[in-house]
C-alpha cells in the first residue's frame, strides 16, 4: 500500500508544510519507504520529482521541503511496493500528455491479478498495476473524446465508468489532475480539508510543527488538501465517500452532476 | 538560441563535472538564462528536472551539480528563448511515452514561421517550435511503426526523413533518446568526445575545475559527451557533420547504415 497527498488551490501555493508531515511517513512515522514522488502543475507546465529512496532519506525530498514551489495542483505519493520492484519507473505520480495537457496520476491500493489487455495508445513503462490502470483510464478518455477535452459534464461519466470497473478489481483510491481539474477517487479511504478565511493554526501529527495560516494568506485564498490519512490533529477533515469521485477546482469540490 | 549537453555511457555515470561547466553558461559565462532542464534515464525510468530560472541561480541546478545521479542517457538544455515565453512548459527537455518507453528531446536552433498542421496523437503543451517538432517526429515514428519500436535499421530512415524536412525550415540541432538509443542530429554545430581507457585529466573552459577521470573510472568504462560548444580545453572534440544523425549506444556511435 501507499499514501497519497493532493493539493488544489485558487492561487499558486507551496506545499512545504503538508509535505513536511507527509514525507515523514516515508520511513520515520510510517513505513512507506519504497520511493516517493511529487508533481507540481505550474500553468500548463508540470514538474515531477521522483526518487526510489525513502522520502526521509532523499536529498530531493529535502529540496522539496525547503524550496517553495508554488502550484495550484499538486500530487504526492509515498510508496510501499505491492507490485513492481523498487525503481524510478515504478514511482508515482505517472504522467502522460493527452489533448495537449499533462495528466498526472497517483494510486493508493492494490489491483490483484490485474493483467489487462491494452490495445490503446498509452502503454505502461514500468510494471505496476497503478500505471496499467492510469493508461486504461487515459485510453478510455481518448477513445470517447478523440478531438479534445470535452466539458466536465461529458468527461465525468466516462471517467466514472472506467473507475468503477477498475475499483471492482481491488482497492483503487487515486488522485488525477490535468492542471485544470483535480479528480479524487475514494475506494476505501481518502480525506480532505478546505482551508479558507478565517484561517487558523494547524498542527502536524507526524512532526512537532505548527503553522498559523492567518499570517501567510490573503482573505481570498482557498486551498483544498486531500490525503489518505489526515495530516493535522487540530482541524476537522471530511471523508470522501467510498465509490465517489470528487472533482476540485480553485480549492473547492465542484457540483458535477 | 540555446545550448545542448548530452551523455551516453556503457555504465550509469554521473554528469556532475560536465554539468558544472555547462550550467555556468546559463547566466555566468554565457547568457542562456531563460530556464534550463535535464533528463536522466535510469533503466526504463526517467527523471526530468526543469526550472524557468537561470541555471546559475536555480536551487534545483545546485542540487543536480551536487547530487550524483547515475544514468546512461542524459539530455540537458539551457534556454535562450526565441519562441515561447519563459515558462516551465517551454523548458526542454520534453518527454512523451511511445511504445512503452519514455522519449526525451531537446533542441538547439530556431524554426521560423513554423506552424505545422498536427493531426497526430502527440500534441504540444507549450508554445515552442521545439516541442512542435518533437511531436511531429514522434507522430511520424508512430505512424510508420504502430505496433512497437522497430529495429534501428528500420527506424533510422524514417527519423532521417522527418529530420531533413524539419531541418530545411531552419536550424535544428537536437538530442533525442528513449533510454536505449541516443540520437544526435547536427544542423549547424554539435561536438562529441568519447572518454575511455586510458583516461586522463580534463579541464573545464567555463569553470576553474579539473577532474582526473583515471581516478574515478574502471578500464571498461566508456562515456560519450555531446555538446553544442566543447566543454574542456585540453581534449580533442569531434564535430558531427551538418545533416548527420549519429546514434550512440554504450558510449559509442553505431554504424547504422
mmCIF file of C-alpha atoms in Angstrom, chain A residues 89 125, chain B residues 7-8 39-48 71-75 93-106 134 137-138 141 148-152 155 159 174-184 247-250 254:
data_model
loop_
_atom_site.group_PDB
_atom_site.id
_atom_site.type_symbol
_atom_site.label_atom_id
_atom_site.label_comp_id
_atom_site.label_asym_id
_atom_site.label_seq_id
_atom_site.Cartn_x
_atom_site.Cartn_y
_atom_site.Cartn_z
ATOM 1 C CA UNK A 89 9.794 3.739 -13.460
ATOM 2 C CA UNK A 125 6.644 1.809 -18.944
ATOM 3 C CA UNK B 7 25.822 11.992 -22.277
ATOM 4 C CA UNK B 8 25.636 8.333 -23.213
ATOM 5 C CA UNK B 39 16.754 14.343 -18.006
ATOM 6 C CA UNK B 40 18.265 11.177 -16.571
ATOM 7 C CA UNK B 41 17.267 7.789 -17.961
ATOM 8 C CA UNK B 42 17.570 5.175 -15.241
ATOM 9 C CA UNK B 43 16.645 1.743 -16.534
ATOM 10 C CA UNK B 44 13.267 2.216 -18.179
ATOM 11 C CA UNK B 45 12.527 5.108 -15.831
ATOM 12 C CA UNK B 46 13.273 8.738 -16.497
ATOM 13 C CA UNK B 47 13.642 11.767 -14.257
ATOM 14 C CA UNK B 48 13.454 15.295 -15.586
ATOM 15 C CA UNK B 71 22.432 7.392 -15.697
ATOM 16 C CA UNK B 72 23.337 6.004 -19.126
ATOM 17 C CA UNK B 73 21.383 8.624 -21.109
ATOM 18 C CA UNK B 74 21.375 12.285 -20.076
ATOM 19 C CA UNK B 75 19.998 15.258 -22.009
ATOM 20 C CA UNK B 93 13.855 18.524 -22.480
ATOM 21 C CA UNK B 94 10.343 17.459 -23.419
ATOM 22 C CA UNK B 95 9.095 13.947 -22.740
ATOM 23 C CA UNK B 96 6.445 11.639 -24.167
ATOM 24 C CA UNK B 97 5.752 7.913 -23.824
ATOM 25 C CA UNK B 98 5.874 5.985 -27.113
ATOM 26 C CA UNK B 99 5.838 2.183 -27.417
ATOM 27 C CA UNK B 100 6.034 1.830 -23.632
ATOM 28 C CA UNK B 101 9.249 3.877 -23.398
ATOM 29 C CA UNK B 102 9.912 7.467 -22.370
ATOM 30 C CA UNK B 103 11.272 9.548 -25.255
ATOM 31 C CA UNK B 104 13.139 12.725 -24.338
ATOM 32 C CA UNK B 105 14.042 15.587 -26.680
ATOM 33 C CA UNK B 106 15.915 18.878 -26.574
ATOM 34 C CA UNK B 134 9.302 16.785 -31.249
ATOM 35 C CA UNK B 137 8.854 13.350 -35.041
ATOM 36 C CA UNK B 138 7.046 11.034 -32.624
ATOM 37 C CA UNK B 141 7.590 7.310 -35.944
ATOM 38 C CA UNK B 148 6.112 -1.083 -31.420
ATOM 39 C CA UNK B 149 9.697 0.051 -31.744
ATOM 40 C CA UNK B 150 11.254 -1.448 -34.861
ATOM 41 C CA UNK B 151 14.918 -2.421 -35.281
ATOM 42 C CA UNK B 152 17.163 0.619 -35.588
ATOM 43 C CA UNK B 155 13.615 3.378 -37.598
ATOM 44 C CA UNK B 159 13.761 9.571 -38.454
ATOM 45 C CA UNK B 174 18.800 18.084 -31.399
ATOM 46 C CA UNK B 175 19.318 15.301 -28.864
ATOM 47 C CA UNK B 176 16.708 12.538 -28.664
ATOM 48 C CA UNK B 177 16.750 9.416 -26.515
ATOM 49 C CA UNK B 178 14.429 6.615 -25.458
ATOM 50 C CA UNK B 179 16.898 5.263 -22.903
ATOM 51 C CA UNK B 180 18.041 2.627 -25.397
ATOM 52 C CA UNK B 181 19.334 4.650 -28.352
ATOM 53 C CA UNK B 182 20.752 8.155 -28.138
ATOM 54 C CA UNK B 183 20.112 10.139 -31.345
ATOM 55 C CA UNK B 184 22.064 13.305 -32.085
ATOM 56 C CA UNK B 247 23.219 7.240 -32.918
ATOM 57 C CA UNK B 248 25.079 6.404 -29.713
ATOM 58 C CA UNK B 249 24.798 3.290 -27.578
ATOM 59 C CA UNK B 250 27.042 2.229 -24.708
ATOM 60 C CA UNK B 254 26.735 2.989 -34.046
#
